[in-house]
Amino acid sequence: MRLVEGVADVEDVDAVVATLGDVAAEYETTIQAFDARYVVDRAHLDRAVELADRAIARGENVAHDRAVEILLYAAGRRQIDQAFEMGLDEGQVSLVVLVDGGAESVAAEAVAEDLNLDDTATLGEYDRKHLFEFFGITERELAATDGTLSETVRERVALLDVEK
């Protein structure tokens, strides 16, 4: 799995999604873009990929598309429209783009070029308020555990299997 980071000016979400789909098809890879404010770290996305692949292998996937299944797990949501909150939006957006399988390195370069991403590091630059609200985490809950914020988010991601 490769992660491409940076800030992009997104004028048309549908056009960007189509471009990412074209790159994914050309390089036989899976590509999913995330609003970096909702991604706590690489382990968050690693866990989402692992669980999505397991669901697909077992025939328990919710989405027909692997990229969308990964998004559902990363968001800890069963409803695709709710998970999309974690995806692309219009305007100047800090992105983390996951590229997995196939010709990852060339696909990752194509993504960075096609989205005209600058070289800003965005992974781990999450918005704590957005993250807490989105995943339903409270300061009190976090203080009551020995776990980190990353572990708490990964727990929410894993709980999607329980909710199925």
CSV table of N, CA, C and O in Angstrom, one decimal, residues 6-115:
chain,number,residue,atom,x,y,z
A,6,GLY,N,-1.0,15.4,0.2
A,6,GLY,CA,-0.8,16.7,-0.3
A,6,GLY,C,-2.1,17.5,-0.3
A,6,GLY,O,-3.2,17.0,0.1
A,7,VAL,N,-2.0,18.8,-0.7
A,7,VAL,CA,-3.2,19.6,-0.7
A,7,VAL,C,-3.6,19.8,-2.2
A,7,VAL,O,-2.7,20.0,-3.1
A,8,ALA,N,-4.9,19.7,-2.5
A,8,ALA,CA,-5.3,19.9,-3.9
A,8,ALA,C,-6.5,20.8,-3.9
A,8,ALA,O,-7.2,21.0,-2.9
A,9,ASP,N,-6.6,21.5,-5.0
A,9,ASP,CA,-7.8,22.3,-5.3
A,9,ASP,C,-8.8,21.5,-6.1
A,9,ASP,O,-8.5,21.2,-7.2
A,10,VAL,N,-9.8,21.1,-5.4
A,10,VAL,CA,-10.8,20.3,-6.1
A,10,VAL,C,-12.0,21.1,-6.5
A,10,VAL,O,-12.7,21.7,-5.7
A,11,GLU,N,-12.2,21.3,-7.8
A,11,GLU,CA,-13.3,22.1,-8.3
A,11,GLU,C,-14.5,21.2,-8.6
A,11,GLU,O,-15.6,21.7,-8.5
A,12,ASP,N,-14.3,20.0,-9.0
A,12,ASP,CA,-15.4,19.1,-9.4
A,12,ASP,C,-15.1,17.7,-8.8
A,12,ASP,O,-14.2,17.0,-9.4
A,13,VAL,N,-15.8,17.3,-7.7
A,13,VAL,CA,-15.5,16.0,-7.1
A,13,VAL,C,-15.7,14.9,-8.1
A,13,VAL,O,-14.9,13.9,-8.1
A,14,ASP,N,-16.8,14.9,-8.9
A,14,ASP,CA,-17.1,13.8,-9.8
A,14,ASP,C,-16.0,13.7,-10.8
A,14,ASP,O,-15.6,12.5,-11.2
A,15,ALA,N,-15.4,14.8,-11.3
A,15,ALA,CA,-14.3,14.7,-12.2
A,15,ALA,C,-13.1,14.1,-11.6
A,15,ALA,O,-12.4,13.3,-12.2
A,16,VAL,N,-12.8,14.4,-10.4
A,16,VAL,CA,-11.6,13.9,-9.7
A,16,VAL,C,-11.8,12.4,-9.4
A,16,VAL,O,-10.9,11.6,-9.7
A,17,VAL,N,-13.0,12.0,-9.0
A,17,VAL,CA,-13.3,10.6,-8.8
A,17,VAL,C,-13.2,9.8,-10.1
A,17,VAL,O,-12.6,8.7,-10.1
A,18,ALA,N,-13.6,10.4,-11.2
A,18,ALA,CA,-13.5,9.7,-12.5
A,18,ALA,C,-12.0,9.6,-12.9
A,18,ALA,O,-11.6,8.5,-13.4
A,19,THR,N,-11.2,10.6,-12.6
A,19,THR,CA,-9.8,10.6,-12.9
A,19,THR,C,-9.1,9.5,-12.1
A,19,THR,O,-8.3,8.7,-12.6
A,20,LEU,N,-9.5,9.4,-10.8
A,20,LEU,CA,-8.9,8.3,-9.9
A,20,LEU,C,-9.3,7.0,-10.4
A,20,LEU,O,-8.5,6.0,-10.4
A,21,GLY,N,-10.5,6.8,-10.9
A,21,GLY,CA,-11.0,5.6,-11.4
A,21,GLY,C,-10.2,5.2,-12.7
A,21,GLY,O,-9.9,4.0,-12.9
A,22,ASP,N,-10.0,6.2,-13.5
A,22,ASP,CA,-9.2,5.9,-14.8
A,22,ASP,C,-7.8,5.4,-14.4
A,22,ASP,O,-7.3,4.5,-15.0
A,23,VAL,N,-7.1,6.1,-13.5
A,23,VAL,CA,-5.8,5.7,-13.0
A,23,VAL,C,-5.8,4.3,-12.4
A,23,VAL,O,-5.0,3.4,-12.7
A,24,ALA,N,-6.8,4.0,-11.6
A,24,ALA,CA,-6.9,2.7,-11.0
A,24,ALA,C,-7.1,1.6,-12.0
A,24,ALA,O,-6.5,0.5,-12.0
A,25,ALA,N,-7.9,1.9,-13.0
A,25,ALA,CA,-8.1,0.9,-14.1
A,25,ALA,C,-6.9,0.7,-14.9
A,25,ALA,O,-6.5,-0.5,-15.3
A,26,GLU,N,-6.2,1.8,-15.3
A,26,GLU,CA,-5.0,1.7,-16.1
A,26,GLU,C,-3.9,0.9,-15.4
A,26,GLU,O,-3.2,0.1,-16.1
A,27,TYR,N,-3.7,1.1,-14.1
A,27,TYR,CA,-2.6,0.4,-13.4
A,27,TYR,C,-3.1,-0.8,-12.5
A,27,TYR,O,-2.3,-1.3,-11.7
A,28,GLU,N,-4.3,-1.2,-12.8
A,28,GLU,CA,-4.9,-2.3,-12.1
A,28,GLU,C,-4.7,-2.3,-10.6
A,28,GLU,O,-4.1,-3.2,-9.9
A,29,THR,N,-5.1,-1.2,-10.0
A,29,THR,CA,-4.9,-0.9,-8.6
A,29,THR,C,-6.2,-0.4,-8.0
A,29,THR,O,-7.1,-0.1,-8.7
A,30,THR,N,-6.2,-0.3,-6.7
A,30,THR,CA,-7.3,0.3,-5.9
A,30,THR,C,-6.9,1.7,-5.5
A,30,THR,O,-5.8,1.8,-4.9
A,31,ILE,N,-7.7,2.7,-5.7
A,31,ILE,CA,-7.4,4.0,-5.3
A,31,ILE,C,-8.6,4.6,-4.5
A,31,ILE,O,-9.7,4.5,-5.0
A,32,GLN,N,-8.3,5.1,-3.3
A,32,GLN,CA,-9.4,5.8,-2.5
A,32,GLN,C,-8.8,7.0,-1.9
A,32,GLN,O,-7.7,7.0,-1.2
A,33,ALA,N,-9.4,8.1,-2.1
A,33,ALA,CA,-9.0,9.4,-1.6
A,33,ALA,C,-9.7,9.7,-0.3
A,33,ALA,O,-10.9,9.5,-0.1
A,34,PHE,N,-9.0,10.3,0.7
A,34,PHE,CA,-9.6,10.6,2.0
A,34,PHE,C,-9.3,12.1,2.4
A,34,PHE,O,-8.2,12.5,2.1
A,35,ASP,N,-10.2,12.7,3.0
A,35,ASP,CA,-10.0,14.0,3.6
A,35,ASP,C,-9.0,13.7,4.8
A,35,ASP,O,-9.4,13.0,5.7
A,36,ALA,N,-7.8,14.3,4.8
A,36,ALA,CA,-6.8,14.0,5.8
A,36,ALA,C,-7.3,14.4,7.2
A,36,ALA,O,-6.7,13.8,8.2
A,37,ARG,N,-8.3,15.2,7.3
A,37,ARG,CA,-8.7,15.6,8.7
A,37,ARG,C,-9.3,14.4,9.4
A,37,ARG,O,-9.4,14.4,10.6
A,38,TYR,N,-9.7,13.3,8.7
A,38,TYR,CA,-10.3,12.2,9.3
A,38,TYR,C,-9.4,10.9,9.4
A,38,TYR,O,-9.9,9.9,9.8
A,39,VAL,N,-8.2,11.1,9.0
A,39,VAL,CA,-7.3,9.9,9.0
A,39,VAL,C,-6.2,10.1,10.1
A,39,VAL,O,-5.4,11.1,10.0
A,40,VAL,N,-6.3,9.3,11.1
A,40,VAL,CA,-5.4,9.5,12.2
A,40,VAL,C,-3.9,9.1,11.9
A,40,VAL,O,-3.0,9.9,12.3
A,41,ASP,N,-3.7,8.0,11.2
A,41,ASP,CA,-2.4,7.7,10.8
A,41,ASP,C,-2.4,6.5,9.8
A,41,ASP,O,-3.5,6.1,9.4
A,42,ARG,N,-1.2,6.0,9.4
A,42,ARG,CA,-1.1,5.0,8.4
A,42,ARG,C,-1.8,3.7,8.9
A,42,ARG,O,-2.4,2.9,8.2
A,43,ALA,N,-1.6,3.4,10.2
A,43,ALA,CA,-2.2,2.2,10.8
A,43,ALA,C,-3.7,2.2,10.7
A,43,ALA,O,-4.3,1.1,10.5
A,44,HIS,N,-4.3,3.3,10.7
A,44,HIS,CA,-5.8,3.4,10.5
A,44,HIS,C,-6.2,2.9,9.1
A,44,HIS,O,-7.1,2.0,9.0
A,45,LEU,N,-5.4,3.3,8.1
A,45,LEU,CA,-5.7,2.8,6.7
A,45,LEU,C,-5.3,1.4,6.5
A,45,LEU,O,-6.0,0.6,5.8
A,46,ASP,N,-4.2,1.0,7.1
A,46,ASP,CA,-3.7,-0.4,7.0
A,46,ASP,C,-4.8,-1.3,7.5
A,46,ASP,O,-5.1,-2.4,6.9
A,47,ARG,N,-5.4,-1.0,8.7
A,47,ARG,CA,-6.5,-1.8,9.3
A,47,ARG,C,-7.7,-1.8,8.4
A,47,ARG,O,-8.3,-2.9,8.3
A,48,ALA,N,-8.0,-0.7,7.8
A,48,ALA,CA,-9.2,-0.6,7.0
A,48,ALA,C,-9.0,-1.6,5.7
A,48,ALA,O,-10.0,-2.3,5.4
A,49,VAL,N,-7.8,-1.5,5.1
A,49,VAL,CA,-7.6,-2.4,4.0
A,49,VAL,C,-7.6,-3.9,4.4
A,49,VAL,O,-8.3,-4.7,3.7
A,50,GLU,N,-7.0,-4.2,5.5
A,50,GLU,CA,-7.0,-5.6,6.0
A,50,GLU,C,-8.5,-6.1,6.2
A,50,GLU,O,-8.8,-7.2,5.8
A,51,LEU,N,-9.3,-5.3,6.9
A,51,LEU,CA,-10.6,-5.7,7.2
A,51,LEU,C,-11.5,-5.8,5.9
A,51,LEU,O,-12.4,-6.6,5.8
A,52,ALA,N,-11.3,-4.8,5.0
A,52,ALA,CA,-12.1,-4.8,3.8
A,52,ALA,C,-11.7,-6.0,2.9
A,52,ALA,O,-12.6,-6.7,2.4
A,53,ASP,N,-10.5,-6.4,2.9
A,53,ASP,CA,-10.0,-7.5,2.1
A,53,ASP,C,-10.6,-8.8,2.7
A,53,ASP,O,-11.0,-9.7,2.0
A,54,ARG,N,-10.6,-8.9,4.0
A,54,ARG,CA,-11.1,-10.1,4.7
A,54,ARG,C,-12.6,-10.2,4.4
A,54,ARG,O,-13.1,-11.3,4.1
A,55,ALA,N,-13.4,-9.1,4.5
A,55,ALA,CA,-14.8,-9.1,4.2
A,55,ALA,C,-15.1,-9.6,2.7
A,55,ALA,O,-16.0,-10.4,2.5
A,56,ILE,N,-14.3,-9.1,1.8
A,56,ILE,CA,-14.4,-9.4,0.4
A,56,ILE,C,-14.1,-10.9,0.2
A,56,ILE,O,-14.9,-11.6,-0.4
A,57,ALA,N,-13.1,-11.4,0.9
A,57,ALA,CA,-12.7,-12.8,0.7
A,57,ALA,C,-13.8,-13.7,1.3
A,57,ALA,O,-14.0,-14.8,0.8
A,58,ARG,N,-14.5,-13.3,2.3
A,58,ARG,CA,-15.5,-14.1,2.9
A,58,ARG,C,-16.9,-13.9,2.3
A,58,ARG,O,-17.9,-14.5,2.6
A,59,GLY,N,-17.0,-12.9,1.3
A,59,GLY,CA,-18.2,-12.6,0.7
A,59,GLY,C,-19.2,-11.8,1.6
A,59,GLY,O,-20.4,-11.8,1.3
A,60,GLU,N,-18.6,-11.1,2.5
A,60,GLU,CA,-19.4,-10.4,3.5
A,60,GLU,C,-19.3,-8.9,3.2
A,60,GLU,O,-19.8,-8.1,4.1
A,61,ASN,N,-18.8,-8.5,2.1
A,61,ASN,CA,-18.6,-7.1,1.8
A,61,ASN,C,-20.0,-6.4,1.6
A,61,ASN,O,-20.9,-7.0,1.1
A,62,VAL,N,-20.0,-5.1,1.9
A,62,VAL,CA,-21.2,-4.3,1.7
A,62,VAL,C,-21.2,-3.7,0.3
A,62,VAL,O,-22.2,-3.6,-0.4
A,63,ALA,N,-20.0,-3.2,-0.1
A,63,ALA,CA,-19.9,-2.5,-1.4
A,63,ALA,C,-19.4,-3.5,-2.4
A,63,ALA,O,-18.7,-4.5,-2.1
A,64,HIS,N,-19.7,-3.2,-3.7
A,64,HIS,CA,-19.2,-4.0,-4.8
A,64,HIS,C,-17.8,-3.6,-5.2
A,64,HIS,O,-17.1,-4.4,-5.8
A,65,ASP,N,-17.4,-2.4,-4.9
A,65,ASP,CA,-16.1,-1.9,-5.3
A,65,ASP,C,-15.2,-1.9,-4.1
A,65,ASP,O,-15.5,-1.5,-3.0
A,66,ARG,N,-14.0,-2.5,-4.3
A,66,ARG,CA,-13.0,-2.6,-3.2
A,66,ARG,C,-12.6,-1.2,-2.6
A,66,ARG,O,-12.5,-1.1,-1.3
A,67,ALA,N,-12.5,-0.2,-3.4
A,67,ALA,CA,-12.2,1.1,-2.9
A,67,ALA,C,-13.2,1.6,-1.9
A,67,ALA,O,-13.0,2.2,-0.9
A,68,VAL,N,-14.5,1.4,-2.3
A,68,VAL,CA,-15.6,1.8,-1.4
A,68,VAL,C,-15.6,1.0,-0.1
A,68,VAL,O,-15.9,1.5,0.9
A,69,GLU,N,-15.4,-0.3,-0.3
A,69,GLU,CA,-15.3,-1.2,0.9
A,69,GLU,C,-14.2,-0.7,1.9
A,69,GLU,O,-14.5,-0.6,3.1
A,70,ILE,N,-13.1,-0.3,1.4
A,70,ILE,CA,-12.0,0.3,2.2
A,70,ILE,C,-12.5,1.6,2.9
A,70,ILE,O,-12.3,1.8,4.1
A,71,LEU,N,-13.2,2.4,2.1
A,71,LEU,CA,-13.7,3.6,2.7
A,71,LEU,C,-14.7,3.3,3.8
A,71,LEU,O,-14.6,4.0,4.9
A,72,LEU,N,-15.6,2.4,3.6
A,72,LEU,CA,-16.5,2.0,4.7
A,72,LEU,C,-15.8,1.6,6.0
A,72,LEU,O,-16.2,2.0,7.1
A,73,TYR,N,-14.8,0.8,5.8
A,73,TYR,CA,-14.0,0.4,7.0
A,73,TYR,C,-13.2,1.5,7.6
A,73,TYR,O,-13.2,1.7,8.8
A,74,ALA,N,-12.6,2.3,6.8
A,74,ALA,CA,-11.9,3.5,7.4
A,74,ALA,C,-12.8,4.4,8.1
A,74,ALA,O,-12.4,5.0,9.1
A,75,ALA,N,-14.0,4.5,7.7
A,75,ALA,CA,-15.0,5.4,8.3
A,75,ALA,C,-15.7,4.7,9.5
A,75,ALA,O,-16.4,5.4,10.3
A,76,GLY,N,-15.6,3.4,9.5
A,76,GLY,CA,-16.4,2.6,10.5
A,76,GLY,C,-17.9,2.8,10.3
A,76,GLY,O,-18.6,2.8,11.3
A,77,ARG,N,-18.3,2.8,9.1
A,77,ARG,CA,-19.7,3.0,8.8
A,77,ARG,C,-20.2,2.0,7.8
A,77,ARG,O,-19.4,1.6,6.9
A,78,ARG,N,-21.4,1.5,7.9
A,78,ARG,CA,-22.0,0.6,6.9
A,78,ARG,C,-22.7,1.4,5.8
A,78,ARG,O,-22.9,0.8,4.7
A,79,GLN,N,-23.1,2.6,6.0
A,79,GLN,CA,-23.8,3.4,5.0
A,79,GLN,C,-22.8,4.2,4.2
A,79,GLN,O,-22.0,5.0,4.7
A,80,ILE,N,-22.8,3.9,2.9
A,80,ILE,CA,-21.9,4.5,2.0
A,80,ILE,C,-22.0,6.1,2.0
A,80,ILE,O,-21.0,6.7,2.1
A,81,ASP,N,-23.2,6.6,2.0
A,81,ASP,CA,-23.3,8.0,2.0
A,81,ASP,C,-22.8,8.7,3.3
A,81,ASP,O,-22.2,9.8,3.3
A,82,GLN,N,-22.8,8.0,4.4
A,82,GLN,CA,-22.2,8.5,5.7
A,82,GLN,C,-20.7,8.4,5.6
A,82,GLN,O,-20.0,9.3,6.1
A,83,ALA,N,-20.2,7.3,5.0
A,83,ALA,CA,-18.7,7.2,4.9
A,83,ALA,C,-18.1,8.2,3.9
A,83,ALA,O,-17.0,8.6,4.1
A,84,PHE,N,-18.9,8.7,2.9
A,84,PHE,CA,-18.4,9.7,2.0
A,84,PHE,C,-18.0,11.0,2.7
A,84,PHE,O,-17.2,11.8,2.1
A,85,GLU,N,-18.5,11.2,3.9
A,85,GLU,CA,-18.0,12.5,4.6
A,85,GLU,C,-16.5,12.5,4.7
A,85,GLU,O,-15.9,13.5,4.8
A,86,MET,N,-15.9,11.3,4.8
A,86,MET,CA,-14.5,11.2,5.0
A,86,MET,C,-13.7,11.3,3.6
A,86,MET,O,-12.5,11.2,3.6
A,87,GLY,N,-14.5,11.4,2.5
A,87,GLY,CA,-13.9,11.4,1.2
A,87,GLY,C,-13.6,12.8,0.7
A,87,GLY,O,-13.4,13.8,1.5
A,88,LEU,N,-13.6,13.0,-0.6
A,88,LEU,CA,-13.3,14.2,-1.2
A,88,LEU,C,-14.4,15.3,-1.0
A,88,LEU,O,-15.6,14.9,-0.9
A,89,ASP,N,-14.0,16.5,-1.1
A,89,ASP,CA,-15.0,17.6,-1.0
A,89,ASP,C,-14.4,18.7,-2.0
A,89,ASP,O,-13.2,18.7,-2.3
A,90,GLU,N,-15.2,19.7,-2.3
A,90,GLU,CA,-14.8,20.7,-3.2
A,90,GLU,C,-14.0,21.8,-2.4
A,90,GLU,O,-14.2,21.9,-1.2
A,91,GLY,N,-13.1,22.5,-3.1
A,91,GLY,CA,-12.3,23.5,-2.4
A,91,GLY,C,-10.9,23.0,-2.2
A,91,GLY,O,-10.4,22.0,-2.8
A,92,GLN,N,-10.1,23.8,-1.4
A,92,GLN,CA,-8.8,23.4,-1.2
A,92,GLN,C,-8.8,22.3,0.0
A,92,GLN,O,-9.2,22.6,1.1
A,93,VAL,N,-8.3,21.1,-0.4
A,93,VAL,CA,-8.5,20.0,0.5
A,93,VAL,C,-7.2,19.3,0.8
A,93,VAL,O,-6.4,19.0,-0.1
A,94,SER,N,-6.9,19.0,2.1
A,94,SER,CA,-5.8,18.2,2.5
A,94,SER,C,-6.2,16.7,2.3
A,94,SER,O,-7.2,16.3,2.8
A,95,LEU,N,-5.4,16.0,1.4
A,95,LEU,CA,-5.8,14.7,1.1
A,95,LEU,C,-4.7,13.6,1.5
A,95,LEU,O,-3.5,13.9,1.6
A,96,VAL,N,-5.2,12.4,1.7
A,96,VAL,CA,-4.4,11.2,1.8
A,96,VAL,C,-5.1,10.3,0.8
A,96,VAL,O,-6.2,10.0,0.9
A,97,VAL,N,-4.3,9.9,-0.2
A,97,VAL,CA,-4.8,9.0,-1.2
A,97,VAL,C,-4.2,7.6,-1.1
A,97,VAL,O,-2.9,7.5,-1.2
A,98,LEU,N,-5.0,6.6,-0.9
A,98,LEU,CA,-4.5,5.2,-0.7
A,98,LEU,C,-4.4,4.6,-2.1
A,98,LEU,O,-5.4,4.7,-2.9
A,99,VAL,N,-3.3,4.0,-2.4
A,99,VAL,CA,-3.1,3.3,-3.7
A,99,VAL,C,-2.6,1.9,-3.3
A,99,VAL,O,-1.6,1.7,-2.6
A,100,ASP,N,-3.4,0.8,-3.6
A,100,ASP,CA,-3.1,-0.5,-3.2
A,100,ASP,C,-3.3,-1.5,-4.3
A,100,ASP,O,-4.3,-1.6,-4.9
A,101,GLY,N,-2.2,-2.3,-4.5
A,101,GLY,CA,-2.3,-3.4,-5.5
A,101,GLY,C,-1.8,-2.9,-6.9
A,101,GLY,O,-1.7,-1.7,-7.1
A,102,GLY,N,-1.6,-3.9,-7.7
A,102,GLY,CA,-1.2,-3.5,-9.1
A,102,GLY,C,0.1,-2.8,-9.1
A,102,GLY,O,1.0,-3.0,-8.3
A,103,ALA,N,0.2,-1.9,-10.1
A,103,ALA,CA,1.4,-1.1,-10.3
A,103,ALA,C,1.3,0.2,-9.4
A,103,ALA,O,1.1,1.3,-9.8
A,104,GLU,N,1.5,-0.1,-8.0
A,104,GLU,CA,1.3,1.0,-7.0
A,104,GLU,C,2.1,2.2,-7.3
A,104,GLU,O,1.6,3.3,-7.2
A,105,SER,N,3.4,2.0,-7.5
A,105,SER,CA,4.3,3.2,-7.6
A,105,SER,C,4.0,4.1,-8.7
A,105,SER,O,3.9,5.3,-8.6
A,106,VAL,N,3.7,3.5,-9.9
A,106,VAL,CA,3.4,4.3,-11.0
A,106,VAL,C,2.0,5.0,-10.9
A,106,VAL,O,1.8,6.1,-11.2
A,107,ALA,N,1.1,4.2,-10.3
A,107,ALA,CA,-0.2,4.8,-10.0
A,107,ALA,C,-0.2,5.9,-9.0
A,107,ALA,O,-0.8,6.9,-9.2
A,108,ALA,N,0.7,5.7,-8.0
A,108,ALA,CA,0.8,6.8,-7.0
A,108,ALA,C,1.4,8.1,-7.6
A,108,ALA,O,0.9,9.2,-7.3
A,109,GLU,N,2.3,7.9,-8.5
A,109,GLU,CA,2.9,9.1,-9.2
A,109,GLU,C,1.8,9.8,-10.1
A,109,GLU,O,1.7,11.0,-10.1
A,110,ALA,N,1.0,8.9,-10.8
A,110,ALA,CA,0.0,9.5,-11.6
A,110,ALA,C,-1.1,10.2,-10.8
A,110,ALA,O,-1.5,11.3,-11.2
A,111,VAL,N,-1.4,9.7,-9.7
A,111,VAL,CA,-2.4,10.3,-8.8
A,111,VAL,C,-1.9,11.7,-8.4
A,111,VAL,O,-2.6,12.7,-8.5
A,112,ALA,N,-0.6,11.8,-7.9
A,112,ALA,CA,0.0,13.0,-7.5
A,112,ALA,C,0.0,14.1,-8.6
A,112,ALA,O,-0.4,15.2,-8.4
A,113,GLU,N,0.3,13.6,-9.8
A,113,GLU,CA,0.3,14.5,-10.9
A,113,GLU,C,-1.1,14.9,-11.4
A,113,GLU,O,-1.3,16.1,-11.6
A,114,ASP,N,-2.0,14.0,-11.5
A,114,ASP,CA,-3.3,14.2,-12.0
A,114,ASP,C,-4.1,15.1,-11.1
A,114,ASP,O,-4.9,15.9,-11.5
A,115,LEU,N,-3.9,15.0,-9.7
A,115,LEU,CA,-4.6,15.8,-8.8
A,115,LEU,C,-3.8,17.1,-8.5
A,115,LEU,O,-4.3,18.0,-7.7
